[in-house]
Tab-separated table of C-alpha atoms in Angstrom:
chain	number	residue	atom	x	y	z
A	1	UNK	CA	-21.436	-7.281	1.250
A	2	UNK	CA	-18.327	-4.726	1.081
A	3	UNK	CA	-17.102	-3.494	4.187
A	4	UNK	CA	-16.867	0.139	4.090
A	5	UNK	CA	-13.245	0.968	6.677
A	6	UNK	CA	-12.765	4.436	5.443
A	7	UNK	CA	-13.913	6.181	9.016
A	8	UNK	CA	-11.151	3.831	10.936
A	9	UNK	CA	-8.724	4.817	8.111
A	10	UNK	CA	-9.131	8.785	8.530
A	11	UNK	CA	-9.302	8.052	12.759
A	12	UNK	CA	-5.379	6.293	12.348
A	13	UNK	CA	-4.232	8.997	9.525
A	14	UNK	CA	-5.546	11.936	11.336
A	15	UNK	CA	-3.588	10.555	15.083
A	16	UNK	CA	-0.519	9.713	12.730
A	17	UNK	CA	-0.528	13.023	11.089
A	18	UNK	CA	-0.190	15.066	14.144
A	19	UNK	CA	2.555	12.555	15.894
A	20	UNK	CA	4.499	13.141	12.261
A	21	UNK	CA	4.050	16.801	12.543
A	22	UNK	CA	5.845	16.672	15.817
A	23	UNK	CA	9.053	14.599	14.569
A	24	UNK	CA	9.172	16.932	11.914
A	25	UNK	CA	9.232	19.656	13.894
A	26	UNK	CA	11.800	18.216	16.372
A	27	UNK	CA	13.962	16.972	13.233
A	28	UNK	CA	14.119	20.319	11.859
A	29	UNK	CA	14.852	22.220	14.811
A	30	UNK	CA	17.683	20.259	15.844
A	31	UNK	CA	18.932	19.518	12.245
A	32	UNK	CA	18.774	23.657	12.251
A	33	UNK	CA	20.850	24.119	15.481
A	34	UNK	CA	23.129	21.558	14.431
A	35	UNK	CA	23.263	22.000	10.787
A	36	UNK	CA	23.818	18.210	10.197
A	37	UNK	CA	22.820	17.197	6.488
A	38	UNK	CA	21.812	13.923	7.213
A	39	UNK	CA	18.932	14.915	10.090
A	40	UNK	CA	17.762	17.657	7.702
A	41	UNK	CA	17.414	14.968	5.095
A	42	UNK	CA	15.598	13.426	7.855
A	43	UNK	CA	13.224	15.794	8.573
A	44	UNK	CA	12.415	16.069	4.604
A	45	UNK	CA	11.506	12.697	4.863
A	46	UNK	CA	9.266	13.193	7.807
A	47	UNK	CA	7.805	16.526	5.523
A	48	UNK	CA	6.677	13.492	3.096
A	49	UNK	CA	5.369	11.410	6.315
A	50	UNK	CA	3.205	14.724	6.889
A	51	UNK	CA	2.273	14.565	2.869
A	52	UNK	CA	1.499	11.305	2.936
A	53	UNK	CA	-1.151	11.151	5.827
A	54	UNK	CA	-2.813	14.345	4.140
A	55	UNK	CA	-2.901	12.626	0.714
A	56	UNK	CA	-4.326	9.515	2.570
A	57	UNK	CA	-7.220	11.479	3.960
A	58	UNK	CA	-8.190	13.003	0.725
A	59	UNK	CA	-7.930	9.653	-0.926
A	60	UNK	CA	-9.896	7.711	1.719
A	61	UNK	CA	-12.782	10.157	1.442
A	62	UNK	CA	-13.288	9.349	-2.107
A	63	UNK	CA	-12.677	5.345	-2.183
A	64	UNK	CA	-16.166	4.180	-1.125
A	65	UNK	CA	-16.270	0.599	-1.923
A	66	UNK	CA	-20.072	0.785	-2.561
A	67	UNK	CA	-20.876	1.346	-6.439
A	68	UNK	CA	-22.576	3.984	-7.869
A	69	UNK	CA	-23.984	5.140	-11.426
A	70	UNK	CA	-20.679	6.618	-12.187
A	71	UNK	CA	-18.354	4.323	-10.705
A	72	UNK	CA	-20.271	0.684	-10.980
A	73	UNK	CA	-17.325	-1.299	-9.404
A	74	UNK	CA	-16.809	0.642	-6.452
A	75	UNK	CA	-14.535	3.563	-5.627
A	76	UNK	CA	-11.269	1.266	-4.303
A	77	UNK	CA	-8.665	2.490	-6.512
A	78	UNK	CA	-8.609	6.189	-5.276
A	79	UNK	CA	-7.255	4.539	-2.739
A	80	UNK	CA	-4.219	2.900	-4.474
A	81	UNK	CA	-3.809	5.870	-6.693
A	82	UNK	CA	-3.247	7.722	-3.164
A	83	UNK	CA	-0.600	4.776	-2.196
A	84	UNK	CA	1.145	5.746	-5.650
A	85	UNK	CA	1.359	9.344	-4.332
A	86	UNK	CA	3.424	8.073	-1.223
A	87	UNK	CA	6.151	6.550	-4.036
A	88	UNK	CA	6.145	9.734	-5.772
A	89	UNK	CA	6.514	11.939	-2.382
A	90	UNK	CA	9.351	8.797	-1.665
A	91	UNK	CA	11.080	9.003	-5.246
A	92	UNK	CA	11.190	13.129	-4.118
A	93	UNK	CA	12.902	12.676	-0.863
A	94	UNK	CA	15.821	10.458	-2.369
A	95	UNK	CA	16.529	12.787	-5.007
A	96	UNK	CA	16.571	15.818	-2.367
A	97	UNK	CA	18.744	13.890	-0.164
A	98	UNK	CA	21.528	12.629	-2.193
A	99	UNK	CA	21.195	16.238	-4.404
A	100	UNK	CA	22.130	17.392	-0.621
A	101	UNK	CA	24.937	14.861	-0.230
A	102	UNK	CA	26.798	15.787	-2.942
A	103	UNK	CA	26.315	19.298	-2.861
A	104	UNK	CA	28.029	18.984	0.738
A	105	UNK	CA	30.934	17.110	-0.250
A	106	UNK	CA	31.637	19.133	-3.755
A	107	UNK	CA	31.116	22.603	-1.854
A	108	UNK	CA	31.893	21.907	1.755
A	109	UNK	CA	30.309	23.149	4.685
A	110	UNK	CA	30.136	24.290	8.468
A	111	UNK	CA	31.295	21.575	10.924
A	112	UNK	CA	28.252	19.750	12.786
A	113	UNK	CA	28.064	20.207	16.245
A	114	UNK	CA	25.399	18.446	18.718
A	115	UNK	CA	24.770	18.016	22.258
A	116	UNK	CA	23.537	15.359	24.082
A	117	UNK	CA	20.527	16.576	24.982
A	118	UNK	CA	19.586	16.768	21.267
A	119	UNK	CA	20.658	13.156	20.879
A	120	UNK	CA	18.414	12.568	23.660
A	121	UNK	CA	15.817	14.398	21.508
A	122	UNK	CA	16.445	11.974	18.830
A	123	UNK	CA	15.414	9.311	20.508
A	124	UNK	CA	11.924	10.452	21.597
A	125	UNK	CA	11.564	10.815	17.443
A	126	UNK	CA	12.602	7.505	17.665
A	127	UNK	CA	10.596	5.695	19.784
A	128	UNK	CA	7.498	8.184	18.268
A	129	UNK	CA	8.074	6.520	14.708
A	130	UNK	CA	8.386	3.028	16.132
A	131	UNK	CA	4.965	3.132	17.653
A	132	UNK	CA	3.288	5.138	14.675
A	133	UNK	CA	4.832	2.401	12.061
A	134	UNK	CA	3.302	-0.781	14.242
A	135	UNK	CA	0.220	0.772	14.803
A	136	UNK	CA	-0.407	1.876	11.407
A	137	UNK	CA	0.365	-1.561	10.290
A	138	UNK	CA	-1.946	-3.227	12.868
A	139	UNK	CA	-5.127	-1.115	11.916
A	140	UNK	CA	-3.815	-1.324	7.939
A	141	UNK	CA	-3.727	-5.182	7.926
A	142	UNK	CA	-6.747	-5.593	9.961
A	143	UNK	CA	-9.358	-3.221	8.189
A	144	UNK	CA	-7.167	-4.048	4.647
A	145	UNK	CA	-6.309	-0.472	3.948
A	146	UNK	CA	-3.422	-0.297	1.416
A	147	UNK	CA	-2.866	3.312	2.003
A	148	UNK	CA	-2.630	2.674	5.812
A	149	UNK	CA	-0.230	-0.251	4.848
A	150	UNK	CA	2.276	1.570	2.869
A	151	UNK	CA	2.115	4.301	5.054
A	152	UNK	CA	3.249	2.511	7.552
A	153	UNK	CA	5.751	0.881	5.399
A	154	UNK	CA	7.388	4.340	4.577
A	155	UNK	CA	7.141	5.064	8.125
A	156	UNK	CA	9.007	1.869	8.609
A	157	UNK	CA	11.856	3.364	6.718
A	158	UNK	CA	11.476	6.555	8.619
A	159	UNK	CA	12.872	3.991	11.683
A	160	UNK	CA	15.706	2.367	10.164
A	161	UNK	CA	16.484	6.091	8.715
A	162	UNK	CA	16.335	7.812	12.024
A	163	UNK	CA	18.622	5.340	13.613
A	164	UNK	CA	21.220	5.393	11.025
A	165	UNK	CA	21.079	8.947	11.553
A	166	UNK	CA	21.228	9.127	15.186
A	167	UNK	CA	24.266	6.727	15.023
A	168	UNK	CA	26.063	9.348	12.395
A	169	UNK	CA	25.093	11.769	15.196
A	170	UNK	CA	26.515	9.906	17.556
A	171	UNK	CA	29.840	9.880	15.470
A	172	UNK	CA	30.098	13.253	14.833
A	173	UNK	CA	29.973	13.964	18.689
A	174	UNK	CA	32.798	11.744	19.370
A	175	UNK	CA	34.622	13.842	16.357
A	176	UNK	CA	34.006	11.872	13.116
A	177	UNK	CA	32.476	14.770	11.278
A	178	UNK	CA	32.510	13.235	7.950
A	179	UNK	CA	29.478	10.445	9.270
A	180	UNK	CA	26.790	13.075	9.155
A	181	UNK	CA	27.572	13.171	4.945
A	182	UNK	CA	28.353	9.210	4.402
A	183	UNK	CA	25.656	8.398	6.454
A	184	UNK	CA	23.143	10.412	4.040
A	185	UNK	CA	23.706	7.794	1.266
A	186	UNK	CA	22.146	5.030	2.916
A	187	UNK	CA	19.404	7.298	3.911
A	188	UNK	CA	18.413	7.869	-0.050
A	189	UNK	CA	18.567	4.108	-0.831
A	190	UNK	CA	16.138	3.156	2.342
A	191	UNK	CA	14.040	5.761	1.179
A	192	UNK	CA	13.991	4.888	-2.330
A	193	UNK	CA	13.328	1.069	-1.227
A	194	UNK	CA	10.254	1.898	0.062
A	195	UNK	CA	9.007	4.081	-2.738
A	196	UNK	CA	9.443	0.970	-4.942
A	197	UNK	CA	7.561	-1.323	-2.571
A	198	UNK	CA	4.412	0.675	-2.314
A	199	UNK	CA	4.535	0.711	-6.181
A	200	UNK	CA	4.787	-2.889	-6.137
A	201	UNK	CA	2.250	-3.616	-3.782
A	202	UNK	CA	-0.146	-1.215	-6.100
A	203	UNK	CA	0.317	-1.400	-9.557
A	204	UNK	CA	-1.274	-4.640	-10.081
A	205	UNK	CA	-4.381	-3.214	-8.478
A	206	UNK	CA	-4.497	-0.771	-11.097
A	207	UNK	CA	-3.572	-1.921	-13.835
A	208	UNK	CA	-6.036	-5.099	-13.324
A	209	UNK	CA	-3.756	-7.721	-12.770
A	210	UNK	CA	-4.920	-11.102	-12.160
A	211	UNK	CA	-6.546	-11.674	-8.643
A	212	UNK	CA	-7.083	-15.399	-8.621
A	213	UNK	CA	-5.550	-18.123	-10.208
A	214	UNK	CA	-8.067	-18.832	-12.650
A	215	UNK	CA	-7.365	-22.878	-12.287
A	216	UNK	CA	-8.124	-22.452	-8.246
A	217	UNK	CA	-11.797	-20.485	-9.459
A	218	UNK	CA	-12.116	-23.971	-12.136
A	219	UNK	CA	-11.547	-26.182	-9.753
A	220	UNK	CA	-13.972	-24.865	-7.232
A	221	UNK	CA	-17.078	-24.505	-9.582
A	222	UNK	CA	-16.656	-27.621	-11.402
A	223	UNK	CA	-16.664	-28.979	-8.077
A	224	UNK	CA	-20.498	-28.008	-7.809
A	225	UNK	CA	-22.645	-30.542	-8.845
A	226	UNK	CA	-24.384	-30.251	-12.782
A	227	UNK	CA	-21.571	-27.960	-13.523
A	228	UNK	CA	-20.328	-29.404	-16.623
A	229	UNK	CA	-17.226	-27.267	-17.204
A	230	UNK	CA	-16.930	-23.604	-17.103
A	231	UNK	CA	-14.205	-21.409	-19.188
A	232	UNK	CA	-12.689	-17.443	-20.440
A	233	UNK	CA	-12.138	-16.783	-16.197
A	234	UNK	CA	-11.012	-13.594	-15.686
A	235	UNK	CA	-10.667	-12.091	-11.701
A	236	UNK	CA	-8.904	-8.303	-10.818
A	237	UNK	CA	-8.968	-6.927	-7.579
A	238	UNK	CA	-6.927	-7.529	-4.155
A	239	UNK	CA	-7.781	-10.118	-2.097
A	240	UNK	CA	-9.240	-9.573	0.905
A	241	UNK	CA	-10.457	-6.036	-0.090
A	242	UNK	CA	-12.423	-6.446	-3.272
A	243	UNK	CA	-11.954	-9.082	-5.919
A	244	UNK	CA	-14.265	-9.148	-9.322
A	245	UNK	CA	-14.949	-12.538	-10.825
A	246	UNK	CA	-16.379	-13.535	-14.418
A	247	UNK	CA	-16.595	-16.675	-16.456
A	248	UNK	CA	-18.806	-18.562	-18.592
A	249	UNK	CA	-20.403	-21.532	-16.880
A	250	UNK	CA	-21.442	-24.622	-19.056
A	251	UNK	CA	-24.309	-26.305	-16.633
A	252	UNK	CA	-25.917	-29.528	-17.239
A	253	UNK	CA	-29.791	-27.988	-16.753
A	254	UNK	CA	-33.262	-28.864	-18.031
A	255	UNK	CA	-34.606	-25.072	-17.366
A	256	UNK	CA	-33.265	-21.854	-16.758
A	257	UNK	CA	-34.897	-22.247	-12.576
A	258	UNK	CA	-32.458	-25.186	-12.488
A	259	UNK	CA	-29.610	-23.320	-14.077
A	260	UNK	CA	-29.973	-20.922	-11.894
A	261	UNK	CA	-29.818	-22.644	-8.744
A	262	UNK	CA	-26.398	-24.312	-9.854
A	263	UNK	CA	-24.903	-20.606	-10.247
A	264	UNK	CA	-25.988	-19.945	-6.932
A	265	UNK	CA	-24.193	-22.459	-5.391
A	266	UNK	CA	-20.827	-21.715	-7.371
A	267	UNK	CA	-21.618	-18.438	-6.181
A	268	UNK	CA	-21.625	-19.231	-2.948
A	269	UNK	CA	-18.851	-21.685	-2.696
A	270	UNK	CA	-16.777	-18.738	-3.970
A	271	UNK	CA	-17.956	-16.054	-2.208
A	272	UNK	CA	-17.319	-18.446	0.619
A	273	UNK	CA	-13.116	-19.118	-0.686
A	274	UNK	CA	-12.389	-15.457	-1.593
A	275	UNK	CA	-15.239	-12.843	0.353
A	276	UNK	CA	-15.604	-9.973	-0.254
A	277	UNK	CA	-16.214	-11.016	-4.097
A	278	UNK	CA	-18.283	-9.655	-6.812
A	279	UNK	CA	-19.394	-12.230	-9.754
A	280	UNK	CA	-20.483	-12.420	-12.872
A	281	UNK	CA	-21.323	-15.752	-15.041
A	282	UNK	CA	-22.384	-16.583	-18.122
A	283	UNK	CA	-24.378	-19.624	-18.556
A	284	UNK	CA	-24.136	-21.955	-21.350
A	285	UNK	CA	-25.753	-25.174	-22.932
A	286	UNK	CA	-23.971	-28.833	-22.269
A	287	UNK	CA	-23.364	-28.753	-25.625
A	288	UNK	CA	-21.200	-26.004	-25.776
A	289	UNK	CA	-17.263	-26.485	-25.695
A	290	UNK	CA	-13.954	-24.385	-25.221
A	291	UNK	CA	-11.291	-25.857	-24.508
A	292	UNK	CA	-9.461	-22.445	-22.936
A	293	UNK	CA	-9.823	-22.341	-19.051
A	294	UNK	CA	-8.698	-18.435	-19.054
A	295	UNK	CA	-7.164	-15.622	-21.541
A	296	UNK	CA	-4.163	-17.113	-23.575
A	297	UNK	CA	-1.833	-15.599	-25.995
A	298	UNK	CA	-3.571	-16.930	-29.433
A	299	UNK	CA	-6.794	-17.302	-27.583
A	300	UNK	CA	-9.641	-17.318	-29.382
């Protein structure tokens, strides 16, 4: 059974996309009034927070785990494509950012002036990011939503991003106006650390990467009993969420009625160990022999 979590996912992105609307606005109006680079580079960063949230909800409406005649394994990856989308929207912001940086220190600019009320400001962003990053990651860890995980992990960033900036602020209020540009720097590497780890995190979903180590799946069918030996394993998928098994099972059977009760139990015993799990086996002969447990370079 494959438990469908897309309504809970659009419920957190759709609460999480109006609190990021807010910091962006407040981030832009006082990065306006103050004309401090490194909260405008802030609020671009909550623009991609915004992005983000609306590029979840399109991908969570079309990654159905349940198959269908034109997608037969499901429709999970739309929902790691839409994680990719967050690094590209990431890889954006850095570029804007330290584009920004530069530009400021080559050209120049208007002294940054803020008020304390605006630092008070700040932190209501602040504390507004903190609570949308730990409840994002509660809900994305316990429905296993990848999209709501590495949102929150960019919101995450958004934290560590808005502090370094308030503390720049904080600076440039006591007089040290050239903060609000060094500070910036930092800024594009946080951001571009969390581009790369939603990548990460998704590629190998993707590209089909191996689930399961296919010496843990061996282990557990030869375990059943009349299971002879079983070979060419192959698993893709993300545990937890979906994972897709296949092998070819040498049983020791009289009939195919007995053969078929042996596959149920491997089945079982690894639908048990790695749920939610589709699988696939091939049933051979005692007679038959490989001596390859999985895919190897020379293989054949």
């Amino acid at each position: 059974m494959t438990y469908d979590n897309r309504t809970e996912v659009r419920k957190v992105l759709i609460i999480t996309l109006l609190l990021n609307l807010f910091v962006m606005s407040l981030k832009a109006v006082v990065g306006y009034s103050t004309g401090s680079l490194s909260l405008l580079a802030d609020a671009l960063h909550s623009v991609t927070d915004s992005a983000n949230n609306i590029l979840g909800l399109v991908a969570s409406k079309f990654s159905s785990p349940q198959p269908d005649r034109e997608h037969p394994y499901g429709h999970h990856k739309f929902e790691a494509v839409g994680a990719l989308g967050i690094a590209a929207f990431l890889g954006i912001a850095c570029f804007e950012i330290l584009q920004g940086a530069i530009e400021r220190i080559i050209q120049g600019g208007e002294p940054v002036r803020i008020s304390l009320p605006e630092l008070w400001l700040l932190l209501v962003v602040l504390g507004v990011n903190i609570f949308v990053a730990f409840y994002e990651r509660s809900v994305g860890k316990r429905v296993n939503s990848p999209i709501l995980i590495a949102d929150a992990t960019h919101t995450m960033s958004d934290i560590w991003v808005t502090i370094s900036v308030i503390g720049g602020l904080i600076g440039v209020w006591l007089g040290y106006q050239w903060m609000d540009i060094v500070l910036a720097f930092p800024v594009a590497l946080l951001v571009f650390w969390s581009g790369w780890s939603v990548l990460k995190e998704n590629l190998p979903w993707l590209v089909d990467q191996m689930a399961i180590a296919p010496e843990a799946i061996h282990a557990i069918a030869t375990s059943v009993p009349g299971v002879v030996n079983c070979h060419d394993i192959a698993s893709r998928g993300v545990l937890g969420r979906q994972v897709f098994i296949e092998m070819h099972l040498i049983v020791d059977a009289p009939d195919v009625e007995t053969a078929h009760h042996i596959t149920e139990e491997v089945e079982s015993r690894l639908s048990e160990r790695f749920s939610p799990v589709r699988i696939l086996i091939h049933v051979e002969p005692p007679a038959y022999k490989s001596e390859y447990i999985s895919f190897e370079a020379g293989a054949k």
